[in-house]
């Protein structure tokens, strides 16, 4: 019925919705412009006049979720102690716009959430469609790089504080489970030319204190710490340790157990007191890839399941000596070397006679081996497929954001940055001034607490086109 009525007037509901949304966004932009300029004038009046010398105003534009807001703010000349002069904007400093450029925090949050699921081009299109803002793929990329750089800076600061012994998490647990793995992604440009294979490894690490049951046969890792990056083994280990220490009080941890595939960089970063366990997925995958005889592969898998490591190595040596083809011999020897290098981790931690402390209430101790799923959900799903390729710097920034998301800390990408905090009294005062400047009719009428029809910011000037139609349909 409503659609028919609107169509008869020449406007479909779809058009009406778009027009009203555009109109409201325009009002929001004009209100924000008025607020910022009034706040700037307030800062101008309250400034230290001896320090800040007024040098006129300059125009700029900030991107918000409801559109671009163009406004003017005062520029001041400041003389430093060494006699050098510089120019500053008090309003820009109050808004902390140097963090991510002229992008509002709300806008940045939308872009961060979108980029973890979509490409830069798709994210730009979706955000432009859902908001009153138009942003390009390059614009999204610039914001993500700025935010990613801030995250990297925070990581470096955390590492330095950890080295000084200033980092100690509040959560105390008896056992800490850790896993690590790597995934290769394609490189682009100069980075690709510098790499022999055209790929680079993204290192991923997680830490958690147990499994929480969420349903029948379903479990989650409630307080996991997830880290990732293109860094070398040493730098990655330093940050991994710092991130874990920020969450957990490592002085109270009795046992640390690391599950991994046995890669050389993982063995190098393993803490001396940490017990190593060869990841079951990679352990069994190696048998399927290196043992060509089906029966022999079954026998080896059986010995692994029965945890008979002594018999396992005897069987592998006898099997290798029975082969005649060079390829099969080399594959069998490679499997034997792999198992020898990780002999201490062949048995799961439950089978080593460890006397683990009682698990925290609400948690369980289960078989480890969630790394493959995390590698997929953290990195591979977003960065490895769809013919995507990355620069080391740009890819590393996105990796950091993806790790934050998997840790449940995606909000920290923008919330940890300094954000403007307007004084509540000043905000209320400015709101009142802006609304009072939009004078209401002298007579309110009878029986109404508020004016039925009042003046709104954004309705000044000539009213024509879609705005005129909307006003008529709304009864103005």
Coordinates of C-alpha atoms in Angstrom, one line a residue:
X1 CA 0.0 0.0 0.0
X2 CA 2.7 2.4 1.0
X3 CA 4.8 1.5 -2.0
X4 CA 1.8 2.2 -4.3
X5 CA 1.1 5.5 -2.7
X6 CA 4.7 6.6 -3.0
X7 CA 4.9 5.4 -6.6
X8 CA 1.8 7.4 -7.5
X9 CA 3.6 10.6 -6.5
X10 CA 6.5 9.7 -8.7
X11 CA 9.0 8.5 -6.0
X12 CA 9.6 4.8 -5.2
X13 CA 10.4 3.8 -1.7
X14 CA 13.9 2.9 -2.7
X15 CA 14.5 6.4 -4.0
X16 CA 12.8 7.9 -0.9
X17 CA 15.1 5.9 1.4
X18 CA 18.2 6.9 -0.5
X19 CA 17.2 10.6 -0.6
X20 CA 16.3 10.8 3.1
X21 CA 19.6 9.1 4.0
X22 CA 21.6 11.5 1.8
X23 CA 19.7 14.4 3.3
X24 CA 20.3 13.3 6.9
X25 CA 24.0 12.8 6.1
X26 CA 24.2 16.3 4.7
X27 CA 22.6 17.7 7.9
X28 CA 25.2 15.7 9.9
X29 CA 28.1 17.2 7.9
X30 CA 26.8 20.7 8.3
X31 CA 26.2 20.3 12.1
X32 CA 29.7 18.8 12.5
X33 CA 31.3 21.7 10.5
X34 CA 29.5 24.2 12.8
X35 CA 30.6 22.3 15.9
X36 CA 34.2 22.0 14.9
X37 CA 34.5 25.7 13.9
X38 CA 32.9 26.8 17.2
X39 CA 35.2 24.5 19.2
X40 CA 38.1 26.0 17.3
X41 CA 37.0 29.5 18.3
X42 CA 36.7 28.4 21.9
X43 CA 40.3 27.0 21.8
X44 CA 41.4 30.3 20.2
X45 CA 39.9 32.3 23.1
X46 CA 41.4 30.1 25.8
X47 CA 44.9 29.7 24.3
X48 CA 48.1 31.1 25.7
X49 CA 48.3 34.2 23.6
X50 CA 52.0 34.7 24.4
X51 CA 52.9 31.2 23.0
X52 CA 50.4 30.9 20.2
X53 CA 50.3 33.8 17.7
X54 CA 47.2 33.7 15.5
X55 CA 48.0 33.6 11.7
X56 CA 44.6 33.3 10.1
X57 CA 42.6 30.2 9.2
X58 CA 43.0 27.3 6.8
X59 CA 40.5 24.9 5.3
X60 CA 40.6 21.1 5.5
X61 CA 38.3 18.1 5.1
X62 CA 37.8 15.1 7.4
X63 CA 36.1 11.9 6.3
X64 CA 33.3 10.7 8.6
X65 CA 30.8 7.9 8.4
X66 CA 28.2 10.4 7.1
X67 CA 30.3 12.2 4.5
X68 CA 33.2 14.6 4.1
X69 CA 33.1 17.6 6.5
X70 CA 34.9 20.7 5.2
X71 CA 35.7 23.3 7.8
X72 CA 38.1 26.1 8.7
X73 CA 40.4 26.2 11.7
X74 CA 42.9 28.7 13.0
X75 CA 46.7 28.3 12.5
X76 CA 49.2 29.5 15.0
X77 CA 52.8 30.4 15.0
X78 CA 54.9 29.0 17.8
X79 CA 58.5 29.9 18.6
X80 CA 60.5 27.0 20.1
X81 CA 63.2 27.4 22.7
X82 CA 65.9 27.2 20.1
X83 CA 64.4 30.0 18.2
X84 CA 62.9 27.9 15.4
X85 CA 59.3 28.7 14.4
X86 CA 56.6 26.2 13.5
X87 CA 52.9 26.4 12.7
X88 CA 50.3 24.3 14.6
X89 CA 46.5 23.8 14.6
X90 CA 45.1 23.6 18.1
X91 CA 42.0 21.9 16.8
X92 CA 43.9 19.2 14.9
X93 CA 45.9 18.5 18.1
X94 CA 42.7 18.3 20.1
X95 CA 41.2 15.9 17.5
X96 CA 44.5 13.8 17.3
X97 CA 44.1 13.8 13.5
X98 CA 47.8 12.9 13.1
X99 CA 47.0 9.2 14.0
X100 CA 45.3 8.1 10.8
X101 CA 45.1 11.2 8.7
X102 CA 41.9 13.1 8.3
X103 CA 39.7 10.1 9.0
X104 CA 37.3 9.9 12.0
X105 CA 37.8 7.0 14.4
X106 CA 34.3 5.6 13.6
X107 CA 35.3 5.6 9.9
X108 CA 38.6 3.9 10.7
X109 CA 36.8 1.2 12.6
X110 CA 34.5 0.4 9.7
X111 CA 37.5 0.1 7.4
X112 CA 39.4 -2.1 9.8
X113 CA 36.5 -4.5 10.2
X114 CA 35.9 -4.6 6.4
X115 CA 39.5 -5.2 5.4
X116 CA 39.8 -8.4 7.5
X117 CA 37.2 -10.0 5.2
X118 CA 37.3 -8.1 1.9
X119 CA 39.9 -6.9 -0.6
X120 CA 40.8 -3.2 -0.5
X121 CA 38.6 -2.5 -3.6
X122 CA 35.7 -4.5 -2.2
X123 CA 36.0 -2.8 1.2
X124 CA 36.0 0.6 -0.3
X125 CA 32.9 -0.2 -2.4
X126 CA 31.1 -1.7 0.6
X127 CA 31.9 1.2 3.0
X128 CA 30.9 3.8 0.3
X129 CA 27.6 2.0 -0.2
X130 CA 26.8 1.7 3.5
X131 CA 27.8 5.2 4.6
X132 CA 27.5 8.7 3.4
X133 CA 31.2 8.6 2.5
X134 CA 32.9 7.9 -0.7
X135 CA 36.4 6.4 -0.4
X136 CA 38.7 4.7 -2.9
X137 CA 40.6 1.5 -2.6
X138 CA 43.8 3.6 -2.3
X139 CA 42.2 5.6 0.5
X140 CA 41.4 2.4 2.4
X141 CA 45.0 1.2 1.8
X142 CA 46.4 4.4 3.2
X143 CA 44.3 4.2 6.4
X144 CA 45.2 0.5 7.0
X145 CA 48.9 1.3 6.5
X146 CA 48.7 4.2 9.0
X147 CA 46.9 2.0 11.6
X148 CA 49.2 -1.0 10.9
X149 CA 52.3 1.2 11.5
X150 CA 50.8 2.3 14.8
X151 CA 50.3 -1.3 15.8
X152 CA 53.9 -2.2 14.9
X153 CA 55.1 0.8 17.0
X154 CA 53.1 -0.5 19.9
X155 CA 54.6 -4.0 19.5
X156 CA 58.1 -2.6 19.5
X157 CA 57.4 -0.6 22.7
X158 CA 55.9 -3.7 24.3
X159 CA 59.0 -5.7 23.5
X160 CA 61.3 -3.0 25.0
X161 CA 59.2 -2.9 28.2
X162 CA 59.3 -6.7 28.4
X163 CA 63.1 -6.7 28.1
X164 CA 63.2 -4.3 31.0
X165 CA 61.0 -6.6 33.1
X166 CA 58.1 -4.2 33.2
X167 CA 55.5 -6.5 31.7
X168 CA 53.6 -8.9 33.9
X169 CA 50.1 -10.1 33.0
X170 CA 47.3 -10.3 35.6
X171 CA 46.0 -13.8 34.7
X172 CA 47.7 -16.6 36.7
X173 CA 47.4 -20.1 35.2
X174 CA 49.3 -23.3 36.1
X175 CA 49.8 -24.6 32.5
X176 CA 50.2 -22.6 29.3
X177 CA 49.7 -24.2 25.9
X178 CA 51.5 -22.7 22.9
X179 CA 51.4 -23.4 19.2
X180 CA 53.4 -22.0 16.3
X181 CA 53.4 -22.5 12.5
X182 CA 54.1 -20.6 9.3
X183 CA 52.3 -20.0 6.0
X184 CA 53.8 -18.7 2.8
X185 CA 52.1 -15.9 0.8
X186 CA 53.0 -14.5 -2.6
X187 CA 55.0 -11.3 -2.8
X188 CA 54.7 -8.5 -5.3
X189 CA 56.9 -5.8 -6.8
X190 CA 60.5 -5.4 -5.6
X191 CA 59.9 -7.8 -2.7
X192 CA 59.1 -10.5 -5.2
X193 CA 62.3 -9.9 -7.2
X194 CA 64.4 -10.0 -4.0
X195 CA 62.9 -13.4 -3.0
X196 CA 64.1 -16.6 -4.7
X197 CA 60.7 -18.2 -4.7
X198 CA 58.6 -15.1 -4.9
X199 CA 57.1 -16.0 -1.5
X200 CA 57.6 -15.1 2.1
X201 CA 56.7 -16.9 5.3
X202 CA 54.2 -15.4 7.8
X203 CA 54.9 -16.7 11.2
X204 CA 51.9 -17.3 13.5
X205 CA 51.8 -18.2 17.2
X206 CA 49.0 -18.7 19.7
X207 CA 48.9 -19.3 23.5
X208 CA 46.1 -20.3 25.7
X209 CA 45.4 -21.8 29.1
X210 CA 42.9 -24.5 28.2
X211 CA 39.7 -25.5 26.3
X212 CA 36.2 -24.4 27.2
X213 CA 33.3 -26.5 26.1
X214 CA 30.6 -24.5 24.3
X215 CA 28.4 -27.4 23.1
X216 CA 28.4 -31.1 22.5
X217 CA 31.8 -31.9 21.0
X218 CA 32.5 -28.2 20.6
X219 CA 35.3 -26.3 22.3
X220 CA 36.9 -22.8 22.2
X221 CA 40.0 -21.2 23.5
X222 CA 38.6 -18.3 25.5
X223 CA 41.7 -16.3 26.4
X224 CA 44.0 -17.0 23.6
X225 CA 46.9 -14.7 22.5
X226 CA 47.5 -14.6 18.8
X227 CA 50.5 -13.0 17.2
X228 CA 51.7 -13.0 13.5
X229 CA 54.2 -11.3 11.3
X230 CA 56.8 -11.4 8.6
X231 CA 59.7 -10.9 11.1
X232 CA 62.7 -13.2 11.5
X233 CA 62.7 -15.9 14.1
X234 CA 64.4 -13.8 16.9
X235 CA 62.3 -10.7 16.5
X236 CA 59.1 -12.8 16.3
X237 CA 60.0 -14.8 19.4
X238 CA 60.7 -11.5 21.3
X239 CA 57.2 -10.1 20.5
X240 CA 55.5 -13.5 21.1
X241 CA 57.0 -13.7 24.6
X242 CA 56.1 -10.0 25.3
X243 CA 52.5 -10.5 24.1
X244 CA 52.1 -13.6 26.2
X245 CA 53.6 -11.9 29.3
X246 CA 51.2 -9.0 28.8
X247 CA 48.3 -11.4 29.3
X248 CA 49.6 -14.1 31.6
X249 CA 51.8 -13.9 34.7
X250 CA 54.6 -16.2 33.5
X251 CA 56.1 -16.4 37.0
X252 CA 53.1 -18.4 38.1
X253 CA 53.2 -20.8 35.2
X254 CA 54.4 -24.3 36.1
X255 CA 54.4 -25.9 32.7
X256 CA 54.7 -24.5 29.2
X257 CA 54.0 -26.9 26.3
X258 CA 54.7 -25.9 22.7
X259 CA 53.0 -27.8 19.8
X260 CA 54.6 -27.2 16.4
X261 CA 55.7 -28.8 13.1
X262 CA 59.4 -29.0 14.1
X263 CA 60.6 -26.2 11.7
X264 CA 64.1 -25.0 12.5
X265 CA 62.9 -21.4 13.4
X266 CA 60.4 -22.8 15.9
X267 CA 63.1 -24.9 17.6
X268 CA 65.3 -21.8 17.9
X269 CA 62.6 -19.6 19.5
X270 CA 61.4 -22.3 21.9
X271 CA 62.1 -21.4 25.5
X272 CA 64.4 -23.8 27.3
X273 CA 61.9 -24.6 30.0
X274 CA 59.1 -25.3 27.4
X275 CA 58.2 -28.9 26.6
X276 CA 58.0 -29.5 22.8
X277 CA 55.4 -31.6 21.1
X278 CA 55.4 -32.4 17.4
X279 CA 52.2 -31.4 15.9
X280 CA 50.0 -34.5 15.2
X281 CA 48.8 -33.2 11.8
X282 CA 52.3 -32.6 10.5
X283 CA 53.6 -35.8 12.0
X284 CA 51.0 -37.9 10.2
X285 CA 51.2 -35.8 7.0
X286 CA 54.9 -36.6 6.7
X287 CA 54.1 -40.4 6.7
X288 CA 51.5 -40.0 3.9
X289 CA 53.9 -38.0 1.8
X290 CA 57.1 -39.9 2.3
X291 CA 56.0 -43.5 2.6
X292 CA 54.8 -44.8 -0.8
X293 CA 53.9 -48.3 0.3
X294 CA 50.3 -48.4 1.7
X295 CA 51.0 -51.2 4.2
X296 CA 54.2 -49.7 5.5
X297 CA 52.4 -46.4 6.0
X298 CA 49.7 -48.1 8.0
X299 CA 52.3 -49.9 10.1
X300 CA 54.1 -46.7 10.9
X301 CA 50.8 -44.9 11.8
X302 CA 49.9 -47.8 14.1
X303 CA 53.2 -47.6 15.9
X304 CA 52.7 -43.9 16.4
X305 CA 49.2 -44.4 17.8
X306 CA 50.5 -47.1 20.1
X307 CA 53.4 -44.7 21.1
X308 CA 56.1 -47.3 20.5
X309 CA 58.8 -44.9 19.4
X310 CA 61.7 -47.4 19.8
X311 CA 60.0 -49.9 17.5
X312 CA 59.1 -47.1 15.1
X313 CA 62.7 -46.1 14.4
X314 CA 63.7 -49.8 14.0
X315 CA 60.9 -50.3 11.5
X316 CA 61.8 -47.2 9.5
X317 CA 65.4 -48.2 9.2
X318 CA 64.5 -51.7 8.2
X319 CA 61.9 -50.4 5.7
X320 CA 64.5 -48.0 4.2
X321 CA 67.1 -50.7 3.7
X322 CA 64.5 -52.9 1.9
X323 CA 63.8 -50.3 -0.8
X324 CA 65.5 -50.3 -4.2
X325 CA 64.2 -47.1 -5.9
X326 CA 66.3 -44.0 -5.2
X327 CA 63.3 -41.7 -4.8
X328 CA 61.6 -44.0 -2.2
X329 CA 64.8 -44.4 -0.4
X330 CA 65.4 -40.6 -0.1
X331 CA 61.8 -40.0 1.0
X332 CA 62.1 -42.7 3.7
X333 CA 65.5 -41.3 4.9
X334 CA 63.9 -37.8 5.0
X335 CA 61.1 -39.0 7.2
X336 CA 63.6 -40.8 9.5
X337 CA 65.7 -37.6 9.8
X338 CA 62.5 -35.6 10.5
X339 CA 61.4 -37.9 13.3
X340 CA 65.0 -38.1 14.7
X341 CA 65.2 -34.3 14.9
X342 CA 61.9 -34.2 16.8
X343 CA 62.2 -37.5 18.7
X344 CA 61.5 -35.8 22.1
X345 CA 58.2 -34.5 20.7
X346 CA 56.8 -37.6 19.1
X347 CA 54.7 -38.5 22.1
X348 CA 51.8 -36.2 23.1
X349 CA 52.3 -34.4 26.4
X350 CA 49.6 -36.5 28.1
X351 CA 51.8 -39.6 27.6
X352 CA 55.0 -38.3 29.2
X353 CA 54.0 -38.8 32.8
X354 CA 53.8 -35.1 33.5
X355 CA 52.1 -34.2 36.8
X356 CA 50.1 -31.2 35.5
X357 CA 48.4 -29.0 38.1
X358 CA 44.6 -29.0 38.2
X359 CA 43.1 -27.1 35.3
X360 CA 41.3 -23.8 36.0
X361 CA 37.6 -24.0 36.7
X362 CA 35.5 -24.2 33.5
X363 CA 38.4 -25.4 31.4
X364 CA 39.8 -28.7 30.2
X365 CA 43.1 -30.1 29.1
X366 CA 42.7 -31.7 25.6
X367 CA 44.8 -32.8 22.7
X368 CA 46.8 -30.0 21.1
X369 CA 46.7 -29.3 17.4
X370 CA 44.6 -26.2 16.6
X371 CA 47.3 -24.5 14.7
X372 CA 46.2 -25.5 11.2
X373 CA 42.8 -24.1 11.8
X374 CA 44.3 -20.8 13.1
X375 CA 46.7 -20.5 10.2
X376 CA 43.7 -20.7 7.9
X377 CA 41.4 -18.4 9.9
X378 CA 44.1 -15.8 10.7
X379 CA 46.1 -15.6 7.5
X380 CA 45.4 -18.1 4.7
X381 CA 41.7 -17.3 4.2
X382 CA 42.4 -13.6 3.6
X383 CA 45.9 -13.5 2.2
X384 CA 46.8 -16.8 0.5
X385 CA 44.1 -17.3 -2.2
X386 CA 42.2 -15.3 -4.9
X387 CA 45.5 -14.6 -6.7
X388 CA 46.5 -12.0 -4.1
X389 CA 50.1 -10.9 -3.6
X390 CA 51.6 -8.5 -1.0
X391 CA 54.5 -6.3 -0.3
X392 CA 56.4 -7.1 2.9
X393 CA 55.5 -3.9 4.6
X394 CA 51.8 -3.7 3.5
X395 CA 51.3 -7.4 4.1
X396 CA 52.8 -7.2 7.6
X397 CA 50.5 -4.4 8.6
X398 CA 47.4 -6.4 7.5
X399 CA 48.8 -9.5 9.3
X400 CA 49.0 -7.6 12.5
X401 CA 45.4 -6.5 12.2
X402 CA 44.2 -10.0 11.4
X403 CA 46.0 -11.3 14.5
X404 CA 44.3 -8.7 16.6
X405 CA 40.9 -9.9 15.2
X406 CA 41.6 -13.5 16.0
X407 CA 42.6 -12.5 19.6
X408 CA 39.3 -10.7 20.0
X409 CA 41.2 -7.4 20.2
X410 CA 40.3 -5.8 16.8
X411 CA 39.0 -2.8 18.7
X412 CA 42.5 -2.1 19.9
X413 CA 43.7 -1.2 16.4
X414 CA 41.8 2.1 16.7
X415 CA 40.9 2.4 20.4
X416 CA 44.5 2.2 21.6
X417 CA 45.4 5.2 19.5
X418 CA 45.0 8.6 21.2
X419 CA 41.4 9.8 20.6
X420 CA 40.0 13.3 21.2
X421 CA 38.1 13.7 24.4
X422 CA 35.9 16.8 24.4
X423 CA 35.1 18.3 27.8
X424 CA 31.4 17.5 28.5
X425 CA 30.5 21.0 29.7
X426 CA 32.0 22.6 26.6
X427 CA 30.2 20.1 24.3
X428 CA 26.8 20.8 25.9
X429 CA 27.5 24.5 25.6
X430 CA 28.3 24.3 22.0
X431 CA 25.3 22.0 21.3
X432 CA 23.1 24.6 22.9
X433 CA 24.7 27.5 20.9
X434 CA 24.2 25.6 17.6
X435 CA 20.6 24.7 18.3
X436 CA 19.8 28.2 19.6
X437 CA 21.2 29.7 16.4
X438 CA 18.6 27.7 14.6
X439 CA 15.8 29.9 16.0
X440 CA 12.5 28.2 16.6
X441 CA 9.1 29.9 15.9
X442 CA 8.0 32.5 18.4
X443 CA 4.8 30.6 19.2
X444 CA 5.0 26.9 20.1
X445 CA 1.2 26.4 20.0
X446 CA -1.0 24.8 22.6
X447 CA -0.5 21.5 24.2
X448 CA 3.0 20.9 22.9
X449 CA 6.2 20.8 25.0
X450 CA 8.4 21.2 21.9
X451 CA 7.9 23.2 18.7
X452 CA 6.3 21.1 16.0
X453 CA 8.2 22.8 13.2
X454 CA 11.6 24.3 14.0
X455 CA 14.7 25.4 12.2
X456 CA 17.4 22.8 11.6
X457 CA 21.0 23.2 10.7
X458 CA 21.3 22.2 7.0
X459 CA 18.0 23.7 5.9
X460 CA 19.4 27.1 5.3
X461 CA 19.7 28.5 1.9
X462 CA 17.8 27.6 -1.2
X463 CA 15.6 24.5 -1.0
X464 CA 15.1 22.8 -4.3
X465 CA 15.3 19.4 -6.1
X466 CA 15.1 16.3 -3.9
X467 CA 15.3 18.3 -0.7
X468 CA 12.2 20.2 -1.7
X469 CA 10.3 17.1 -2.5
X470 CA 11.3 15.4 0.7
X471 CA 10.2 18.4 2.8
X472 CA 6.8 18.5 1.1
X473 CA 6.3 14.7 1.7
X474 CA 7.3 15.2 5.4
X475 CA 4.7 17.9 5.8
X476 CA 6.9 21.0 5.8

